[in-house]
Amino acid sequence: MPSQRVHTSEQTASVAAPADVVYGLLADAVRWPLLLPGPVHVERIDFDGVRERLRLWDLQDGRVRSFHLHRTLDPHTRTVRFEQEDTARPGAPTTGTWTVHAHGPARCRLTLAQDRTLDGPPAAATGHSRDHWQAEPAALLAHVAQLAERWEQLDELLLSFQDTLQVTGPAELVYDFLYHVEHWPDRVPHIDAAHVTEDTPGIQLASLDTCATPDGRTLATRSVRLCFPAAARIVYKELATPHPIAAHSGEWSLEPHRDGVLAVCAQQVMLRPDATAPPAPDTDPDAARGHPDGGAADVRAQVRTWLGRAATDTLRLAAWHAQNTVRRLR
């Protein structure tokens, strides 16, 4: 039986934002995939207003990990206690507490204290150092602080929307089209190339070259896709996003509807902080290309139109694929 050690750490960050704002970001774990770099997807399994059970997937060093996360939320003391267990390493949990202390109306101190159970020999024997185990929480604190300090902008930087299409055809064939993204260069006109790896069933790392940009340029994109065939869902998070997008996540889903299925693409976007201001007169032309001049409303409308059009085109092609496959089988 491998030996286990417990690594204890506590790190603190000063945040130029109200304490309630910071606590709200920590409490709203379902939005973490859009707000923080690491999380890919969060499913809320149960919540009674205080105790919460979550399933979380994140990306670290090019590998997708899955966790069970149990949390206790206390908005009065602004604390979040948690126990997190890697599904690949049962019996080796990480426990800890997030604490937010107000320092006046517009500043606070954020603390993350945690005990991490480590398997195997000491860190020196595995090539890891104490600094390695300190780096991850330090980076997380920095990201939360940076996000919270933009709290007055968040309403205009965040947008969510969905596009739907009624499909007369089997859900299995629509899902097959959406799942087999490696075939999209032959099926979807705005996809020029695709490379997909699926080392773990249902977890895809996809690299696509797409020309579905407002100005017709070809962009190289990378994403993580979590595929749930039994639920007819595919959740994704983009890892490389073009200006003016800072973060982009979404979900393809199929719902029974009348004589077929309702195909849905729901998307969430966070814009870059500088995206809602017109480019300066001396801005490089390539950097300013496609940048609307009308501020936040124009940027939001452009992104909504661009991503919505690409999603709708893909849904229509998925419907055509399903309907024509049925005709060929008859």
PDB file of C-alpha atoms in Angstrom, residues 105-320:
ATOM      1  CA  PRO A 105     -15.971  48.823   1.594  1.00  0.00           C
ATOM      2  CA  ALA A 106     -13.719  48.281  -1.434  1.00  0.00           C
ATOM      3  CA  ARG A 107     -10.879  46.024  -0.274  1.00  0.00           C
ATOM      4  CA  CYS A 108     -10.537  42.593   1.285  1.00  0.00           C
ATOM      5  CA  ARG A 109      -8.099  39.832   2.147  1.00  0.00           C
ATOM      6  CA  LEU A 110      -8.579  36.438   0.494  1.00  0.00           C
ATOM      7  CA  THR A 111      -7.074  33.346   2.145  1.00  0.00           C
ATOM      8  CA  LEU A 112      -6.872  29.780   0.856  1.00  0.00           C
ATOM      9  CA  ALA A 113      -5.840  27.191   3.464  1.00  0.00           C
ATOM     10  CA  GLN A 114      -5.675  23.562   2.401  1.00  0.00           C
ATOM     11  CA  ASP A 115      -4.382  20.112   3.315  1.00  0.00           C
ATOM     12  CA  ARG A 116      -3.470  17.992   0.320  1.00  0.00           C
ATOM     13  CA  THR A 117      -3.003  14.230   0.669  1.00  0.00           C
ATOM     14  CA  LEU A 118      -0.106  13.061  -1.479  1.00  0.00           C
ATOM     15  CA  ASP A 119       0.651   9.474  -2.457  1.00  0.00           C
ATOM     16  CA  GLY A 120       4.090   7.930  -2.778  1.00  0.00           C
ATOM     17  CA  PRO A 121       7.573   8.994  -1.704  1.00  0.00           C
ATOM     18  CA  PRO A 122       8.531  12.481  -0.485  1.00  0.00           C
ATOM     19  CA  ALA A 123       8.571  15.325  -2.974  1.00  0.00           C
ATOM     20  CA  ALA A 124      12.365  15.332  -3.250  1.00  0.00           C
ATOM     21  CA  ALA A 125      12.293  11.749  -4.544  1.00  0.00           C
ATOM     22  CA  THR A 126       9.722  12.492  -7.245  1.00  0.00           C
ATOM     23  CA  GLY A 127      11.332  15.620  -8.634  1.00  0.00           C
ATOM     24  CA  HIS A 128       8.730  17.902  -7.078  1.00  0.00           C
ATOM     25  CA  SER A 129       9.531  20.545  -4.508  1.00  0.00           C
ATOM     26  CA  ARG A 130       7.511  22.412  -1.938  1.00  0.00           C
ATOM     27  CA  ASP A 131       7.358  25.257  -4.453  1.00  0.00           C
ATOM     28  CA  HIS A 132       5.462  22.973  -6.852  1.00  0.00           C
ATOM     29  CA  TRP A 133       2.621  22.482  -4.371  1.00  0.00           C
ATOM     30  CA  GLN A 134       2.541  26.204  -3.556  1.00  0.00           C
ATOM     31  CA  ALA A 135       2.369  27.346  -7.183  1.00  0.00           C
ATOM     32  CA  GLU A 136      -1.132  26.059  -7.988  1.00  0.00           C
ATOM     33  CA  PRO A 137      -3.019  27.804  -5.132  1.00  0.00           C
ATOM     34  CA  ALA A 138      -0.954  30.968  -5.646  1.00  0.00           C
ATOM     35  CA  ALA A 139      -1.976  31.105  -9.306  1.00  0.00           C
ATOM     36  CA  LEU A 140      -5.615  30.465  -8.376  1.00  0.00           C
ATOM     37  CA  LEU A 141      -5.593  33.289  -5.822  1.00  0.00           C
ATOM     38  CA  ALA A 142      -4.107  35.644  -8.406  1.00  0.00           C
ATOM     39  CA  HIS A 143      -6.786  34.775 -10.981  1.00  0.00           C
ATOM     40  CA  VAL A 144      -9.636  35.253  -8.491  1.00  0.00           C
ATOM     41  CA  ALA A 145      -8.188  38.595  -7.380  1.00  0.00           C
ATOM     42  CA  GLN A 146      -7.726  39.802 -10.953  1.00  0.00           C
ATOM     43  CA  LEU A 147     -11.277  38.838 -11.855  1.00  0.00           C
ATOM     44  CA  ALA A 148     -12.796  40.418  -8.738  1.00  0.00           C
ATOM     45  CA  GLU A 149     -10.986  43.694  -9.344  1.00  0.00           C
ATOM     46  CA  ARG A 150     -12.899  44.014 -12.635  1.00  0.00           C
ATOM     47  CA  TRP A 151     -16.241  43.516 -10.901  1.00  0.00           C
ATOM     48  CA  GLU A 152     -17.701  46.812 -12.105  1.00  0.00           C
ATOM     49  CA  GLN A 153     -17.097  45.723 -15.717  1.00  0.00           C
ATOM     50  CA  LEU A 154     -18.349  42.155 -15.449  1.00  0.00           C
ATOM     51  CA  ASP A 155     -21.950  42.865 -16.453  1.00  0.00           C
ATOM     52  CA  GLU A 156     -20.833  44.207 -19.825  1.00  0.00           C
ATOM     53  CA  LEU A 157     -18.022  41.675 -20.288  1.00  0.00           C
ATOM     54  CA  LEU A 158     -20.180  38.566 -19.743  1.00  0.00           C
ATOM     55  CA  LEU A 159     -22.835  37.342 -22.143  1.00  0.00           C
ATOM     56  CA  SER A 160     -24.715  34.108 -22.642  1.00  0.00           C
ATOM     57  CA  PHE A 161     -27.066  33.010 -25.403  1.00  0.00           C
ATOM     58  CA  GLN A 162     -28.386  29.944 -27.155  1.00  0.00           C
ATOM     59  CA  ASP A 163     -29.482  28.890 -30.612  1.00  0.00           C
ATOM     60  CA  THR A 164     -31.972  26.103 -31.266  1.00  0.00           C
ATOM     61  CA  LEU A 165     -33.177  24.038 -34.202  1.00  0.00           C
ATOM     62  CA  GLN A 166     -36.046  21.579 -34.469  1.00  0.00           C
ATOM     63  CA  VAL A 167     -34.791  18.392 -36.143  1.00  0.00           C
ATOM     64  CA  THR A 168     -36.998  15.716 -37.647  1.00  0.00           C
ATOM     65  CA  GLY A 169     -34.657  12.793 -37.213  1.00  0.00           C
ATOM     66  CA  PRO A 170     -33.118  10.485 -34.627  1.00  0.00           C
ATOM     67  CA  ALA A 171     -31.195  12.110 -31.784  1.00  0.00           C
ATOM     68  CA  GLU A 172     -28.488   9.449 -32.155  1.00  0.00           C
ATOM     69  CA  LEU A 173     -27.606  10.652 -35.661  1.00  0.00           C
ATOM     70  CA  VAL A 174     -27.556  14.318 -34.675  1.00  0.00           C
ATOM     71  CA  TYR A 175     -25.309  13.467 -31.735  1.00  0.00           C
ATOM     72  CA  ASP A 176     -23.068  11.383 -34.011  1.00  0.00           C
ATOM     73  CA  PHE A 177     -22.491  14.430 -36.215  1.00  0.00           C
ATOM     74  CA  LEU A 178     -21.662  16.682 -33.268  1.00  0.00           C
ATOM     75  CA  TYR A 179     -19.440  14.060 -31.633  1.00  0.00           C
ATOM     76  CA  HIS A 180     -17.302  13.213 -34.672  1.00  0.00           C
ATOM     77  CA  VAL A 181     -15.656  16.614 -34.940  1.00  0.00           C
ATOM     78  CA  GLU A 182     -12.727  15.020 -36.808  1.00  0.00           C
ATOM     79  CA  HIS A 183     -15.061  14.721 -39.835  1.00  0.00           C
ATOM     80  CA  TRP A 184     -16.099  18.375 -39.784  1.00  0.00           C
ATOM     81  CA  PRO A 185     -13.613  19.565 -42.463  1.00  0.00           C
ATOM     82  CA  ASP A 186     -15.591  17.402 -44.930  1.00  0.00           C
ATOM     83  CA  ARG A 187     -18.975  18.338 -43.497  1.00  0.00           C
ATOM     84  CA  VAL A 188     -18.832  21.920 -42.153  1.00  0.00           C
ATOM     85  CA  PRO A 189     -17.781  24.621 -44.658  1.00  0.00           C
ATOM     86  CA  HIS A 190     -16.264  26.968 -42.076  1.00  0.00           C
ATOM     87  CA  ILE A 191     -13.919  24.242 -40.717  1.00  0.00           C
ATOM     88  CA  ASP A 192     -10.743  23.881 -42.785  1.00  0.00           C
ATOM     89  CA  ALA A 193      -8.893  21.310 -40.662  1.00  0.00           C
ATOM     90  CA  ALA A 194      -9.400  19.249 -37.510  1.00  0.00           C
ATOM     91  CA  HIS A 195      -7.223  17.129 -35.263  1.00  0.00           C
ATOM     92  CA  VAL A 196      -8.829  15.260 -32.368  1.00  0.00           C
ATOM     93  CA  THR A 197      -7.355  13.061 -29.651  1.00  0.00           C
ATOM     94  CA  GLU A 198      -9.487  10.998 -27.269  1.00  0.00           C
ATOM     95  CA  ASP A 199      -7.146   9.098 -24.958  1.00  0.00           C
ATOM     96  CA  THR A 200      -9.940   8.746 -22.396  1.00  0.00           C
ATOM     97  CA  PRO A 201     -13.388   7.803 -23.760  1.00  0.00           C
ATOM     98  CA  GLY A 202     -15.612  10.861 -23.823  1.00  0.00           C
ATOM     99  CA  ILE A 203     -12.815  13.394 -23.304  1.00  0.00           C
ATOM    100  CA  GLN A 204     -11.664  15.030 -26.531  1.00  0.00           C
ATOM    101  CA  LEU A 205      -8.890  17.541 -27.168  1.00  0.00           C
ATOM    102  CA  ALA A 206      -9.746  19.190 -30.484  1.00  0.00           C
ATOM    103  CA  SER A 207      -7.695  21.546 -32.648  1.00  0.00           C
ATOM    104  CA  LEU A 208      -9.665  23.218 -35.444  1.00  0.00           C
ATOM    105  CA  ASP A 209      -8.849  25.700 -38.177  1.00  0.00           C
ATOM    106  CA  THR A 210     -11.970  27.793 -38.670  1.00  0.00           C
ATOM    107  CA  CYS A 211     -12.789  30.623 -41.059  1.00  0.00           C
ATOM    108  CA  ALA A 212     -16.061  31.556 -39.324  1.00  0.00           C
ATOM    109  CA  THR A 213     -14.666  34.909 -38.177  1.00  0.00           C
ATOM    110  CA  PRO A 214     -16.343  38.242 -38.938  1.00  0.00           C
ATOM    111  CA  ASP A 215     -13.589  39.186 -41.395  1.00  0.00           C
ATOM    112  CA  GLY A 216     -13.149  35.719 -42.923  1.00  0.00           C
ATOM    113  CA  ARG A 217      -9.675  35.072 -41.513  1.00  0.00           C
ATOM    114  CA  THR A 218      -8.697  31.503 -40.650  1.00  0.00           C
ATOM    115  CA  LEU A 219      -8.057  30.969 -36.949  1.00  0.00           C
ATOM    116  CA  ALA A 220      -6.479  28.021 -35.172  1.00  0.00           C
ATOM    117  CA  THR A 221      -8.595  27.070 -32.153  1.00  0.00           C
ATOM    118  CA  ARG A 222      -8.164  24.475 -29.417  1.00  0.00           C
ATOM    119  CA  SER A 223     -10.833  23.118 -27.114  1.00  0.00           C
ATOM    120  CA  VAL A 224     -11.632  20.454 -24.547  1.00  0.00           C
ATOM    121  CA  ARG A 225     -14.865  18.542 -25.205  1.00  0.00           C
ATOM    122  CA  LEU A 226     -16.607  16.366 -22.607  1.00  0.00           C
ATOM    123  CA  CYS A 227     -19.022  13.984 -24.299  1.00  0.00           C
ATOM    124  CA  PHE A 228     -22.000  12.447 -22.470  1.00  0.00           C
ATOM    125  CA  PRO A 229     -23.781  10.224 -25.033  1.00  0.00           C
ATOM    126  CA  ALA A 230     -26.336   8.834 -22.571  1.00  0.00           C
ATOM    127  CA  ALA A 231     -27.498  12.384 -21.821  1.00  0.00           C
ATOM    128  CA  ALA A 232     -27.068  13.568 -25.453  1.00  0.00           C
ATOM    129  CA  ARG A 233     -24.761  16.390 -24.324  1.00  0.00           C
ATOM    130  CA  ILE A 234     -21.330  17.664 -25.351  1.00  0.00           C
ATOM    131  CA  VAL A 235     -19.777  20.329 -23.130  1.00  0.00           C
ATOM    132  CA  TYR A 236     -16.789  22.288 -24.372  1.00  0.00           C
ATOM    133  CA  LYS A 237     -14.328  24.973 -23.366  1.00  0.00           C
ATOM    134  CA  GLU A 238     -12.160  26.880 -25.819  1.00  0.00           C
ATOM    135  CA  LEU A 239      -8.495  27.038 -24.822  1.00  0.00           C
ATOM    136  CA  ALA A 240      -7.410  29.592 -27.428  1.00  0.00           C
ATOM    137  CA  THR A 241      -9.727  32.510 -28.144  1.00  0.00           C
ATOM    138  CA  PRO A 242      -9.439  35.386 -30.643  1.00  0.00           C
ATOM    139  CA  HIS A 243      -9.890  39.060 -29.834  1.00  0.00           C
ATOM    140  CA  PRO A 244     -12.228  40.315 -28.410  1.00  0.00           C
ATOM    141  CA  ILE A 245     -12.989  37.079 -26.504  1.00  0.00           C
ATOM    142  CA  ALA A 246     -11.202  36.289 -23.228  1.00  0.00           C
ATOM    143  CA  ALA A 247     -13.033  33.031 -22.446  1.00  0.00           C
ATOM    144  CA  HIS A 248     -15.616  30.902 -24.233  1.00  0.00           C
ATOM    145  CA  SER A 249     -17.496  27.794 -23.127  1.00  0.00           C
ATOM    146  CA  GLY A 250     -20.648  26.084 -24.286  1.00  0.00           C
ATOM    147  CA  GLU A 251     -22.793  22.997 -24.639  1.00  0.00           C
ATOM    148  CA  TRP A 252     -24.448  21.068 -27.451  1.00  0.00           C
ATOM    149  CA  SER A 253     -27.557  19.242 -26.211  1.00  0.00           C
ATOM    150  CA  LEU A 254     -30.508  17.354 -27.648  1.00  0.00           C
ATOM    151  CA  GLU A 255     -33.978  17.327 -26.101  1.00  0.00           C
ATOM    152  CA  PRO A 256     -37.004  15.227 -27.197  1.00  0.00           C
ATOM    153  CA  HIS A 257     -39.485  17.459 -29.002  1.00  0.00           C
ATOM    154  CA  ARG A 258     -42.612  16.517 -30.985  1.00  0.00           C
ATOM    155  CA  ASP A 259     -41.607  14.282 -33.920  1.00  0.00           C
ATOM    156  CA  GLY A 260     -37.878  14.653 -33.421  1.00  0.00           C
ATOM    157  CA  VAL A 261     -35.453  16.508 -31.220  1.00  0.00           C
ATOM    158  CA  LEU A 262     -34.678  20.079 -30.291  1.00  0.00           C
ATOM    159  CA  ALA A 263     -30.976  20.676 -30.916  1.00  0.00           C
ATOM    160  CA  VAL A 264     -29.512  23.398 -28.699  1.00  0.00           C
ATOM    161  CA  CYS A 265     -26.181  25.179 -28.637  1.00  0.00           C
ATOM    162  CA  ALA A 266     -25.802  27.274 -25.459  1.00  0.00           C
ATOM    163  CA  GLN A 267     -22.738  29.511 -25.228  1.00  0.00           C
ATOM    164  CA  GLN A 268     -21.127  31.690 -22.570  1.00  0.00           C
ATOM    165  CA  VAL A 269     -18.522  34.337 -23.361  1.00  0.00           C
ATOM    166  CA  MET A 270     -16.332  36.677 -21.368  1.00  0.00           C
ATOM    167  CA  LEU A 271     -14.923  39.593 -23.356  1.00  0.00           C
ATOM    168  CA  ARG A 272     -11.453  41.016 -22.879  1.00  0.00           C
ATOM    169  CA  PRO A 273     -11.421  44.090 -20.608  1.00  0.00           C
ATOM    170  CA  ASP A 274     -10.119  46.300 -23.428  1.00  0.00           C
ATOM    171  CA  ALA A 275     -12.638  44.972 -25.946  1.00  0.00           C
ATOM    172  CA  THR A 276     -15.402  47.436 -25.128  1.00  0.00           C
ATOM    173  CA  ALA A 277     -13.287  50.543 -25.825  1.00  0.00           C
ATOM    174  CA  PRO A 278     -12.539  51.712 -29.392  1.00  0.00           C
ATOM    175  CA  PRO A 279      -8.894  51.166 -30.435  1.00  0.00           C
ATOM    176  CA  ALA A 280      -6.512  54.079 -29.916  1.00  0.00           C
ATOM    177  CA  PRO A 281      -5.518  56.059 -33.039  1.00  0.00           C
ATOM    178  CA  ASP A 282      -2.008  54.580 -32.987  1.00  0.00           C
ATOM    179  CA  THR A 283      -3.184  50.958 -32.562  1.00  0.00           C
ATOM    180  CA  ASP A 284      -1.622  48.460 -34.950  1.00  0.00           C
ATOM    181  CA  PRO A 285      -4.093  47.861 -37.836  1.00  0.00           C
ATOM    182  CA  ASP A 286      -3.918  44.070 -37.468  1.00  0.00           C
ATOM    183  CA  ALA A 287      -4.788  44.300 -33.772  1.00  0.00           C
ATOM    184  CA  ALA A 288      -7.678  46.677 -34.468  1.00  0.00           C
ATOM    185  CA  ARG A 289      -9.115  44.683 -37.373  1.00  0.00           C
ATOM    186  CA  GLY A 290     -12.786  43.920 -36.817  1.00  0.00           C
ATOM    187  CA  HIS A 291     -12.971  46.020 -33.656  1.00  0.00           C
ATOM    188  CA  PRO A 292     -16.362  47.785 -33.516  1.00  0.00           C
ATOM    189  CA  ASP A 293     -16.326  51.497 -32.801  1.00  0.00           C
ATOM    190  CA  GLY A 294     -19.547  51.721 -30.801  1.00  0.00           C
ATOM    191  CA  GLY A 295     -18.379  50.343 -27.464  1.00  0.00           C
ATOM    192  CA  ALA A 296     -19.717  47.467 -25.406  1.00  0.00           C
ATOM    193  CA  ALA A 297     -23.090  47.079 -27.134  1.00  0.00           C
ATOM    194  CA  ASP A 298     -21.514  46.748 -30.580  1.00  0.00           C
ATOM    195  CA  VAL A 299     -18.874  44.278 -29.402  1.00  0.00           C
ATOM    196  CA  ARG A 300     -21.474  42.117 -27.668  1.00  0.00           C
ATOM    197  CA  ALA A 301     -23.731  42.183 -30.736  1.00  0.00           C
ATOM    198  CA  GLN A 302     -20.873  41.278 -33.056  1.00  0.00           C
ATOM    199  CA  VAL A 303     -19.751  38.339 -30.918  1.00  0.00           C
ATOM    200  CA  ARG A 304     -23.334  37.119 -30.500  1.00  0.00           C
ATOM    201  CA  THR A 305     -23.926  37.241 -34.255  1.00  0.00           C
ATOM    202  CA  TRP A 306     -20.608  35.633 -35.167  1.00  0.00           C
ATOM    203  CA  LEU A 307     -20.762  32.710 -32.728  1.00  0.00           C
ATOM    204  CA  GLY A 308     -24.503  32.253 -33.151  1.00  0.00           C
ATOM    205  CA  ARG A 309     -24.194  32.015 -36.924  1.00  0.00           C
ATOM    206  CA  ALA A 310     -21.457  29.377 -36.677  1.00  0.00           C
ATOM    207  CA  ALA A 311     -23.524  27.352 -34.182  1.00  0.00           C
ATOM    208  CA  THR A 312     -26.706  27.584 -36.258  1.00  0.00           C
ATOM    209  CA  ASP A 313     -24.874  26.539 -39.424  1.00  0.00           C
ATOM    210  CA  THR A 314     -23.484  23.505 -37.593  1.00  0.00           C
ATOM    211  CA  LEU A 315     -26.904  22.562 -36.203  1.00  0.00           C
ATOM    212  CA  ARG A 316     -28.459  22.778 -39.670  1.00  0.00           C
ATOM    213  CA  LEU A 317     -25.760  20.515 -41.083  1.00  0.00           C
ATOM    214  CA  ALA A 318     -26.277  18.065 -38.216  1.00  0.00           C
ATOM    215  CA  ALA A 319     -30.005  18.014 -39.008  1.00  0.00           C
ATOM    216  CA  TRP A 320     -29.305  17.458 -42.713  1.00  0.00           C
TER     217      TRP A 320
END
